[in-house]
């Protein structure tokens, strides 16, 4: 059974930093691209970042480019999202998802990031 | 950026009836997915490739369409189907975009 478990969310002040982790199990992690999707309170889904299976190529939405960095450690079956210069509008539940290029077929339960002073 | 527009924003349907949800893309695409999200839960993939059901998805869910117009149909609504539904394009991988969602509520 595929499992994705996010961690690292919490309350952070504006301009602060946070690193999210997503521990994967139940599939060959190194064979799949992965992504991060967020959902602001009461709002819809917004794609944030993606990374290829090898980790060689990464992509970010314009809204987070230059502030967020996606990475992965295939030896640890873990996906990361380093978030710097956080803003109030980054407040959201952050989901990691497995990406077999046929839609995002498995999602974690999400971790809440709140940016507030 | 490909913009996805869903309609209606809210759909009220009685259990046992059919529900039809629409999604329009700002440009022609071939890769479209549908997701279901219940309160407090992560989204779940229902349909990919516009019409292929994901693993474990009941046959009452079907997707259709091509180009810029897509439809998700739920043939006979069960109580567990009342949720928010999102379409998503992955034509422009990995610059995914989602529709704003359709809330399916009990009439």
PDB file of C-alpha atoms in Angstrom:
ATOM      1  CA  UNK A   1       0.000   0.000   0.000  1.00  0.00           C
ATOM      2  CA  UNK A   2       1.318   3.403  -0.980  1.00  0.00           C
ATOM      3  CA  UNK A   3       1.771   5.733   1.972  1.00  0.00           C
ATOM      4  CA  UNK A   4       2.891   9.349   1.982  1.00  0.00           C
ATOM      5  CA  UNK A   5       3.377  11.042   5.334  1.00  0.00           C
ATOM      6  CA  UNK A   6       4.064  14.770   5.490  1.00  0.00           C
ATOM      7  CA  UNK A   7       5.633  16.488   8.462  1.00  0.00           C
ATOM      8  CA  UNK A   8       7.268  19.774   9.365  1.00  0.00           C
ATOM      9  CA  UNK A   9       4.311  22.134   9.237  1.00  0.00           C
ATOM     10  CA  UNK A  10       3.541  24.646  11.935  1.00  0.00           C
ATOM     11  CA  UNK A  11       3.320  28.307  12.825  1.00  0.00           C
ATOM     12  CA  UNK A  12       6.029  30.570  11.444  1.00  0.00           C
ATOM     13  CA  UNK A  13       6.458  34.341  11.331  1.00  0.00           C
ATOM     14  CA  UNK A  14       6.463  36.275   8.061  1.00  0.00           C
ATOM     15  CA  UNK A  15       9.866  36.105   6.337  1.00  0.00           C
ATOM     16  CA  UNK A  16      10.625  32.936   8.277  1.00  0.00           C
ATOM     17  CA  UNK A  17      11.593  29.501   6.942  1.00  0.00           C
ATOM     18  CA  UNK A  18      10.263  25.985   7.226  1.00  0.00           C
ATOM     19  CA  UNK A  19      11.187  22.633   5.731  1.00  0.00           C
ATOM     20  CA  UNK A  20       8.504  20.103   4.962  1.00  0.00           C
ATOM     21  CA  UNK A  21       9.226  16.401   4.596  1.00  0.00           C
ATOM     22  CA  UNK A  22       7.233  13.639   2.956  1.00  0.00           C
ATOM     23  CA  UNK A  23       8.160  10.064   3.848  1.00  0.00           C
ATOM     24  CA  UNK A  24       7.143   7.580   1.174  1.00  0.00           C
ATOM     25  CA  UNK A  25       6.579   3.842   1.416  1.00  0.00           C
ATOM     26  CA  UNK A  26       4.829   1.058  -0.459  1.00  0.00           C
ATOM     27  CA  UNK A  27       6.333   1.806  -3.868  1.00  0.00           C
ATOM     28  CA  UNK A  28       9.723   2.261  -5.518  1.00  0.00           C
ATOM     29  CA  UNK A  29      10.211   5.912  -4.673  1.00  0.00           C
ATOM     30  CA  UNK A  30      13.147   6.447  -7.009  1.00  0.00           C
ATOM     31  CA  UNK A  31      11.036   5.487 -10.034  1.00  0.00           C
ATOM     32  CA  UNK A  32       8.494   8.303  -9.742  1.00  0.00           C
ATOM     33  CA  UNK A  33       8.264  12.014 -10.013  1.00  0.00           C
ATOM     34  CA  UNK A  34       6.771  13.718  -6.994  1.00  0.00           C
ATOM     35  CA  UNK A  35       5.009  16.979  -6.356  1.00  0.00           C
ATOM     36  CA  UNK A  36       3.682  19.403  -3.767  1.00  0.00           C
ATOM     37  CA  UNK A  37       0.179  20.866  -3.925  1.00  0.00           C
ATOM     38  CA  UNK A  38      -1.244  23.321  -1.422  1.00  0.00           C
ATOM     39  CA  UNK A  39      -4.697  24.397  -0.353  1.00  0.00           C
ATOM     40  CA  UNK A  40      -5.337  27.660   1.455  1.00  0.00           C
ATOM     41  CA  UNK A  41      -8.110  27.559   4.078  1.00  0.00           C
ATOM     42  CA  UNK A  42     -11.474  27.240   2.337  1.00  0.00           C
ATOM     43  CA  UNK A  43      -9.891  27.519  -1.108  1.00  0.00           C
ATOM     44  CA  UNK A  44      -9.042  25.269  -4.030  1.00  0.00           C
ATOM     45  CA  UNK A  45      -5.936  23.334  -4.981  1.00  0.00           C
ATOM     46  CA  UNK A  46      -2.749  25.017  -6.193  1.00  0.00           C
ATOM     47  CA  UNK A  47       0.212  23.174  -7.662  1.00  0.00           C
ATOM     48  CA  UNK A  48       3.439  24.306  -5.984  1.00  0.00           C
ATOM     49  CA  UNK A  49       6.440  22.227  -7.051  1.00  0.00           C
ATOM     50  CA  UNK A  50       7.495  19.093  -8.904  1.00  0.00           C
ATOM     51  CA  UNK A  51      10.649  17.026  -9.138  1.00  0.00           C
ATOM     52  CA  UNK A  52      11.642  14.266 -11.510  1.00  0.00           C
ATOM     53  CA  UNK A  53      12.420  10.778 -10.237  1.00  0.00           C
ATOM     54  CA  UNK A  54      16.166  11.309 -10.372  1.00  0.00           C
ATOM     55  CA  UNK A  55      15.969  14.707  -8.711  1.00  0.00           C
ATOM     56  CA  UNK A  56      17.869  16.271 -11.604  1.00  0.00           C
ATOM     57  CA  UNK A  57      15.044  18.577 -12.637  1.00  0.00           C
ATOM     58  CA  UNK A  58      12.795  20.677 -10.454  1.00  0.00           C
ATOM     59  CA  UNK A  59       9.920  23.028 -11.194  1.00  0.00           C
ATOM     60  CA  UNK A  60       8.085  25.631  -9.152  1.00  0.00           C
ATOM     61  CA  UNK A  61       4.974  27.752  -9.544  1.00  0.00           C
ATOM     62  CA  UNK A  62       5.617  31.421 -10.207  1.00  0.00           C
ATOM     63  CA  UNK A  63       4.047  32.252  -6.841  1.00  0.00           C
ATOM     64  CA  UNK A  64       6.867  30.472  -4.974  1.00  0.00           C
ATOM     65  CA  UNK A  65       9.766  30.643  -7.427  1.00  0.00           C
ATOM     66  CA  UNK A  66      12.926  31.898  -5.798  1.00  0.00           C
ATOM     67  CA  UNK A  67      11.557  31.224  -2.304  1.00  0.00           C
ATOM     68  CA  UNK A  68      10.719  27.494  -2.288  1.00  0.00           C
ATOM     69  CA  UNK A  69      12.981  24.609  -3.269  1.00  0.00           C
ATOM     70  CA  UNK A  70      11.873  21.032  -3.819  1.00  0.00           C
ATOM     71  CA  UNK A  71      14.370  18.213  -3.367  1.00  0.00           C
ATOM     72  CA  UNK A  72      14.446  14.502  -2.664  1.00  0.00           C
ATOM     73  CA  UNK A  73      16.657  11.852  -1.096  1.00  0.00           C
ATOM     74  CA  UNK A  74      16.005   8.586  -2.877  1.00  0.00           C
ATOM     75  CA  UNK A  75      18.152   6.691  -0.360  1.00  0.00           C
ATOM     76  CA  UNK A  76      15.740   7.792   2.369  1.00  0.00           C
ATOM     77  CA  UNK A  77      12.526   7.640   0.296  1.00  0.00           C
ATOM     78  CA  UNK A  78      11.839  11.214   1.305  1.00  0.00           C
ATOM     79  CA  UNK A  79      10.662  14.333  -0.496  1.00  0.00           C
ATOM     80  CA  UNK A  80      11.355  17.816   0.851  1.00  0.00           C
ATOM     81  CA  UNK A  81      10.107  21.344   0.400  1.00  0.00           C
ATOM     82  CA  UNK A  82      12.333  24.110   1.724  1.00  0.00           C
ATOM     83  CA  UNK A  83      10.261  27.248   2.167  1.00  0.00           C
ATOM     84  CA  UNK A  84      11.991  30.594   2.737  1.00  0.00           C
ATOM     85  CA  UNK A  85      10.743  34.176   2.953  1.00  0.00           C
ATOM     86  CA  UNK A  86       7.301  32.947   3.901  1.00  0.00           C
ATOM     87  CA  UNK A  87       4.311  35.218   3.449  1.00  0.00           C
ATOM     88  CA  UNK A  88       0.814  35.241   4.878  1.00  0.00           C
ATOM     89  CA  UNK A  89      -0.502  34.038   1.532  1.00  0.00           C
ATOM     90  CA  UNK A  90       1.580  30.860   1.855  1.00  0.00           C
ATOM     91  CA  UNK A  91      -0.699  29.746   4.699  1.00  0.00           C
ATOM     92  CA  UNK A  92      -2.177  26.454   3.537  1.00  0.00           C
ATOM     93  CA  UNK A  93      -2.294  22.708   3.928  1.00  0.00           C
ATOM     94  CA  UNK A  94       0.603  21.289   1.938  1.00  0.00           C
ATOM     95  CA  UNK A  95       0.170  17.898   0.315  1.00  0.00           C
ATOM     96  CA  UNK A  96       2.821  15.742  -1.260  1.00  0.00           C
ATOM     97  CA  UNK A  97       1.711  13.526  -4.102  1.00  0.00           C
ATOM     98  CA  UNK A  98       3.095  10.763  -6.285  1.00  0.00           C
ATOM     99  CA  UNK A  99       3.192  11.671  -9.947  1.00  0.00           C
ATOM    100  CA  UNK A 100       3.264   8.880 -12.516  1.00  0.00           C
ATOM    101  CA  UNK A 101       2.480  11.433 -15.256  1.00  0.00           C
ATOM    102  CA  UNK A 102      -1.117  10.190 -15.300  1.00  0.00           C
ATOM    103  CA  UNK A 103      -2.434  12.564 -12.681  1.00  0.00           C
ATOM    104  CA  UNK A 104      -1.418  12.637  -9.039  1.00  0.00           C
ATOM    105  CA  UNK A 105      -2.408   9.138  -8.019  1.00  0.00           C
ATOM    106  CA  UNK A 106      -1.552   9.087  -4.325  1.00  0.00           C
ATOM    107  CA  UNK A 107      -1.609  11.919  -1.802  1.00  0.00           C
ATOM    108  CA  UNK A 108      -0.451  12.362   1.765  1.00  0.00           C
ATOM    109  CA  UNK A 109      -2.783  13.576   4.476  1.00  0.00           C
ATOM    110  CA  UNK A 110      -1.276  17.076   4.381  1.00  0.00           C
ATOM    111  CA  UNK A 111       0.547  19.306   6.831  1.00  0.00           C
ATOM    112  CA  UNK A 112      -0.656  22.762   7.823  1.00  0.00           C
ATOM    113  CA  UNK A 113       1.615  25.762   7.463  1.00  0.00           C
ATOM    114  CA  UNK A 114       0.473  28.974   9.112  1.00  0.00           C
ATOM    115  CA  UNK A 115       2.376  32.190   8.453  1.00  0.00           C
ATOM    116  CA  UNK A 116       1.464  34.805  11.012  1.00  0.00           C
ATOM    117  CA  UNK A 117       3.028  37.178  13.500  1.00  0.00           C
TER     118      UNK A 117
ATOM    119  CA  UNK B   1      -0.681  29.143 -18.328  1.00  0.00           C
ATOM    120  CA  UNK B   2      -3.641  26.893 -19.088  1.00  0.00           C
ATOM    121  CA  UNK B   3      -6.714  28.128 -17.198  1.00  0.00           C
ATOM    122  CA  UNK B   4      -9.291  25.569 -16.097  1.00  0.00           C
ATOM    123  CA  UNK B   5     -12.873  26.690 -15.475  1.00  0.00           C
ATOM    124  CA  UNK B   6     -15.408  24.434 -13.770  1.00  0.00           C
ATOM    125  CA  UNK B   7     -19.160  24.767 -13.753  1.00  0.00           C
ATOM    126  CA  UNK B   8     -21.343  24.992 -11.889  1.00  0.00           C
ATOM    127  CA  UNK B   9     -19.705  26.136  -8.654  1.00  0.00           C
ATOM    128  CA  UNK B  10     -22.332  24.223  -6.675  1.00  0.00           C
ATOM    129  CA  UNK B  11     -24.564  21.409  -7.880  1.00  0.00           C
ATOM    130  CA  UNK B  12     -27.532  20.138  -5.874  1.00  0.00           C
ATOM    131  CA  UNK B  13     -28.642  16.603  -6.748  1.00  0.00           C
ATOM    132  CA  UNK B  14     -30.746  13.983  -4.999  1.00  0.00           C
ATOM    133  CA  UNK B  15     -29.273  10.575  -4.095  1.00  0.00           C
ATOM    134  CA  UNK B  16     -29.827   8.070  -6.880  1.00  0.00           C
ATOM    135  CA  UNK B  17     -29.865  10.725  -9.566  1.00  0.00           C
ATOM    136  CA  UNK B  18     -27.199  11.558 -12.146  1.00  0.00           C
ATOM    137  CA  UNK B  19     -24.724  14.389 -11.702  1.00  0.00           C
ATOM    138  CA  UNK B  20     -22.886  16.069 -14.561  1.00  0.00           C
ATOM    139  CA  UNK B  21     -19.916  18.321 -13.843  1.00  0.00           C
ATOM    140  CA  UNK B  22     -18.161  20.398 -16.485  1.00  0.00           C
ATOM    141  CA  UNK B  23     -14.609  21.592 -16.972  1.00  0.00           C
ATOM    142  CA  UNK B  24     -13.352  23.886 -19.706  1.00  0.00           C
ATOM    143  CA  UNK B  25      -9.717  24.499 -20.635  1.00  0.00           C
ATOM    144  CA  UNK B  26      -8.369  27.746 -22.070  1.00  0.00           C
ATOM    145  CA  UNK B  27      -6.578  25.767 -24.756  1.00  0.00           C
ATOM    146  CA  UNK B  28      -6.866  22.340 -26.280  1.00  0.00           C
ATOM    147  CA  UNK B  29      -5.336  19.585 -24.203  1.00  0.00           C
ATOM    148  CA  UNK B  30      -5.188  15.822 -24.053  1.00  0.00           C
ATOM    149  CA  UNK B  31      -4.305  15.104 -20.446  1.00  0.00           C
ATOM    150  CA  UNK B  32      -7.028  15.788 -17.934  1.00  0.00           C
ATOM    151  CA  UNK B  33      -7.718  14.345 -14.493  1.00  0.00           C
ATOM    152  CA  UNK B  34     -10.584  14.551 -12.029  1.00  0.00           C
ATOM    153  CA  UNK B  35     -10.254  14.439  -8.228  1.00  0.00           C
ATOM    154  CA  UNK B  36     -12.706  14.075  -5.383  1.00  0.00           C
ATOM    155  CA  UNK B  37     -12.103  15.781  -2.058  1.00  0.00           C
ATOM    156  CA  UNK B  38     -14.141  15.288   1.101  1.00  0.00           C
ATOM    157  CA  UNK B  39     -13.916  17.644   4.083  1.00  0.00           C
ATOM    158  CA  UNK B  40     -10.712  17.199   6.039  1.00  0.00           C
ATOM    159  CA  UNK B  41      -9.306  14.701   3.543  1.00  0.00           C
ATOM    160  CA  UNK B  42      -6.744  14.773   0.785  1.00  0.00           C
ATOM    161  CA  UNK B  43      -7.917  14.731  -2.824  1.00  0.00           C
ATOM    162  CA  UNK B  44      -8.361  11.336  -4.465  1.00  0.00           C
ATOM    163  CA  UNK B  45      -7.694  10.661  -8.124  1.00  0.00           C
ATOM    164  CA  UNK B  46     -10.849   9.497  -9.906  1.00  0.00           C
ATOM    165  CA  UNK B  47     -10.148   9.814 -13.615  1.00  0.00           C
ATOM    166  CA  UNK B  48      -7.031  10.336 -15.724  1.00  0.00           C
ATOM    167  CA  UNK B  49      -6.561  10.662 -19.447  1.00  0.00           C
ATOM    168  CA  UNK B  50     -10.007  12.322 -19.484  1.00  0.00           C
ATOM    169  CA  UNK B  51     -11.832   8.986 -19.366  1.00  0.00           C
ATOM    170  CA  UNK B  52      -9.840   6.252 -17.592  1.00  0.00           C
ATOM    171  CA  UNK B  53     -10.923   5.378 -14.074  1.00  0.00           C
ATOM    172  CA  UNK B  54      -8.156   5.183 -11.513  1.00  0.00           C
ATOM    173  CA  UNK B  55      -7.632   2.004  -9.510  1.00  0.00           C
ATOM    174  CA  UNK B  56     -10.557   1.163  -7.249  1.00  0.00           C
ATOM    175  CA  UNK B  57     -12.903   3.838  -8.561  1.00  0.00           C
ATOM    176  CA  UNK B  58     -16.498   2.611  -8.976  1.00  0.00           C
ATOM    177  CA  UNK B  59     -17.965   2.308 -12.450  1.00  0.00           C
ATOM    178  CA  UNK B  60     -20.619   4.931 -11.676  1.00  0.00           C
ATOM    179  CA  UNK B  61     -17.882   7.537 -12.223  1.00  0.00           C
ATOM    180  CA  UNK B  62     -17.123   8.280 -15.855  1.00  0.00           C
ATOM    181  CA  UNK B  63     -15.179  10.950 -17.669  1.00  0.00           C
ATOM    182  CA  UNK B  64     -15.561  12.174 -21.205  1.00  0.00           C
ATOM    183  CA  UNK B  65     -14.582  15.000 -23.495  1.00  0.00           C
ATOM    184  CA  UNK B  66     -11.688  16.236 -25.562  1.00  0.00           C
ATOM    185  CA  UNK B  67     -10.068  19.433 -26.722  1.00  0.00           C
ATOM    186  CA  UNK B  68     -11.295  22.111 -24.344  1.00  0.00           C
ATOM    187  CA  UNK B  69     -14.533  20.608 -22.987  1.00  0.00           C
ATOM    188  CA  UNK B  70     -14.626  17.811 -20.427  1.00  0.00           C
ATOM    189  CA  UNK B  71     -17.317  16.197 -18.289  1.00  0.00           C
ATOM    190  CA  UNK B  72     -17.410  14.075 -15.161  1.00  0.00           C
ATOM    191  CA  UNK B  73     -20.605  12.064 -14.777  1.00  0.00           C
ATOM    192  CA  UNK B  74     -21.714  10.203 -11.675  1.00  0.00           C
ATOM    193  CA  UNK B  75     -24.495   7.923 -12.839  1.00  0.00           C
ATOM    194  CA  UNK B  76     -26.376   7.229  -9.598  1.00  0.00           C
ATOM    195  CA  UNK B  77     -25.308   9.310  -6.652  1.00  0.00           C
ATOM    196  CA  UNK B  78     -24.481   7.564  -3.411  1.00  0.00           C
ATOM    197  CA  UNK B  79     -24.271   9.357  -0.069  1.00  0.00           C
ATOM    198  CA  UNK B  80     -20.481   9.085  -0.083  1.00  0.00           C
ATOM    199  CA  UNK B  81     -20.241  10.942  -3.416  1.00  0.00           C
ATOM    200  CA  UNK B  82     -21.202  14.326  -2.008  1.00  0.00           C
ATOM    201  CA  UNK B  83     -17.902  16.202  -2.020  1.00  0.00           C
ATOM    202  CA  UNK B  84     -15.919  18.776  -3.959  1.00  0.00           C
ATOM    203  CA  UNK B  85     -14.626  17.769  -7.389  1.00  0.00           C
ATOM    204  CA  UNK B  86     -11.639  19.298  -9.168  1.00  0.00           C
ATOM    205  CA  UNK B  87     -10.429  18.940 -12.704  1.00  0.00           C
ATOM    206  CA  UNK B  88      -6.717  19.286 -13.448  1.00  0.00           C
ATOM    207  CA  UNK B  89      -4.726  19.520 -16.628  1.00  0.00           C
ATOM    208  CA  UNK B  90      -1.398  17.722 -16.828  1.00  0.00           C
ATOM    209  CA  UNK B  91      -0.992  18.431 -20.528  1.00  0.00           C
ATOM    210  CA  UNK B  92       1.518  21.148 -19.709  1.00  0.00           C
ATOM    211  CA  UNK B  93       3.554  18.939 -17.336  1.00  0.00           C
ATOM    212  CA  UNK B  94       4.620  19.761 -14.694  1.00  0.00           C
ATOM    213  CA  UNK B  95       2.943  23.173 -14.711  1.00  0.00           C
ATOM    214  CA  UNK B  96      -0.311  21.691 -13.535  1.00  0.00           C
ATOM    215  CA  UNK B  97      -3.403  23.818 -13.075  1.00  0.00           C
ATOM    216  CA  UNK B  98      -6.612  22.959 -11.305  1.00  0.00           C
ATOM    217  CA  UNK B  99     -10.137  24.168 -11.780  1.00  0.00           C
ATOM    218  CA  UNK B 100     -11.690  26.066  -8.915  1.00  0.00           C
ATOM    219  CA  UNK B 101     -13.870  23.096  -7.950  1.00  0.00           C
ATOM    220  CA  UNK B 102     -17.527  22.068  -8.026  1.00  0.00           C
ATOM    221  CA  UNK B 103     -19.239  21.348  -4.747  1.00  0.00           C
ATOM    222  CA  UNK B 104     -21.732  18.505  -5.118  1.00  0.00           C
ATOM    223  CA  UNK B 105     -24.341  18.761  -2.406  1.00  0.00           C
ATOM    224  CA  UNK B 106     -27.419  16.819  -1.416  1.00  0.00           C
ATOM    225  CA  UNK B 107     -30.674  18.239  -2.731  1.00  0.00           C
TER     226      UNK B 107
END
